C-alpha cells in the first residue's frame, strides 16, 4: 500500500517536472491579471471638470423650487445634448419632511444607448438649502461646490471625453444626475435622496437595469480620502475592490484607501434596495472624523476644490470603464 502511494507521488512529481520542461514557466497567478496599459486610454481633463463645477456654482445654490435650480437643470441637460448625447428629463413632485412639495428633475444621459451591458454613473445636482453644520451661520445657504457639483462636474467631463474620443468603452453608460438628494433632516428616515428614491421605483425606461453603478459624492476636495463605504461593500464588493485596485495601479492610491468607511445613507442605498442594482459610493467620509470640515457649511465653495482630486477620481473611472468587457 505504502509503495503504491509512493509510486503515485513519484508519477505526479515526474509529470510536474515534464510540464515545467516543455512549457514556459509562468510565475503570475492566473487569477491576478497583468496590469493593463492605462496610458493608452483617454486623459481625463481636470480643468474641464473644474470649469463644470464653477459653472454650476455660478447659478447660485441649486435649491429645489428656486430659479437657480431650474436654470442649472436646463443647463445640465443642454450640456449633454450639445455633445449629441440623448437625454431623458424625469420630472416629479415630492413632499419633503417639512411638508413642502418640491418639483424635482432627474437627468439621465445615455451613451451608446442600445448597448445591452450598461453601467450607471450617478451624482446629485441639487444643493442643500441650509448650511446647518456651519457654527456661525446655520441658516445661510451654501455653494455646494463639493457637495453635489463636484460629482456632476466629473460626470460631465467623462461624458464629453467618451463622446469625443475615437476609442470608446465597450459598455453603454447611463449618466444619472439625481435631484433632491440633500433636502433631508438629520435622523428623519428616508428624508434624503428623494430623487433617487423616485427613480429607483420609477425607472426612466420600462424594464431598465444595469450591470452596476458608481455614485460620486463629494469627490473634489483637496486631500480627499475615499474609504470603502459599507453599503457599497455589502452590495458590490467586487466592484468596490476593482475600482480601488485600478485607482492604486493608476497612481491614485493616496486617495483611495483600503479601509472600511462607515455606512452612509446616500443615493446608492435606494438604487441597491429599490432598483436591485448593485451600486457603490465614492464618497469622502472618515469613520472616525466624519465628513470633511466644509460639509454642510459655507466653506463648501470653490476654495475646497482641488484639480488633483478631480483627476484622481476621473482618471480612475476612465481606466475602470475602458477595461470593462
Ligand atoms: C446622511 O447624512 C444621512 N446622509 C448623507 C448623504 C449626503 C448628504 N451626501 C451629501 N450630502
Ligand atoms: Zn449634503
CSV table of C-alpha atoms in Angstrom, one decimal, residues 61-64 97 124 126-133 140-144 147 181-186 192 295-296:
chain,number,residue,atom,x,y,z
A,61,UNK,CA,-27.3,77.5,-4.8
A,62,UNK,CA,-29.4,74.9,-6.7
A,63,UNK,CA,-32.1,74.6,-4.1
A,64,UNK,CA,-35.3,72.9,-5.3
A,97,UNK,CA,-40.1,66.2,5.5
A,124,UNK,CA,-26.8,64.6,-7.2
A,126,UNK,CA,-29.2,69.8,-6.1
A,127,UNK,CA,-27.8,71.9,-3.2
A,128,UNK,CA,-28.8,71.6,0.4
A,129,UNK,CA,-30.9,74.6,1.4
A,130,UNK,CA,-29.2,75.3,4.7
A,131,UNK,CA,-25.6,75.3,5.9
A,132,UNK,CA,-26.8,73.7,9.1
A,133,UNK,CA,-23.4,72.4,10.1
A,140,UNK,CA,-27.4,80.6,5.5
A,141,UNK,CA,-27.2,79.0,2.1
A,142,UNK,CA,-24.0,77.3,0.6
A,143,UNK,CA,-22.4,77.0,-2.8
A,144,UNK,CA,-22.3,73.2,-2.7
A,147,UNK,CA,-21.5,68.5,-2.1
A,181,UNK,CA,-30.8,64.5,-2.5
A,182,UNK,CA,-29.9,67.0,0.1
A,183,UNK,CA,-33.2,68.4,1.4
A,184,UNK,CA,-33.3,65.9,4.3
A,185,UNK,CA,-33.4,66.4,8.0
A,186,UNK,CA,-30.8,64.5,10.1
A,192,UNK,CA,-32.8,62.5,2.0
A,295,UNK,CA,-19.6,69.7,4.8
A,296,UNK,CA,-22.9,71.5,5.0
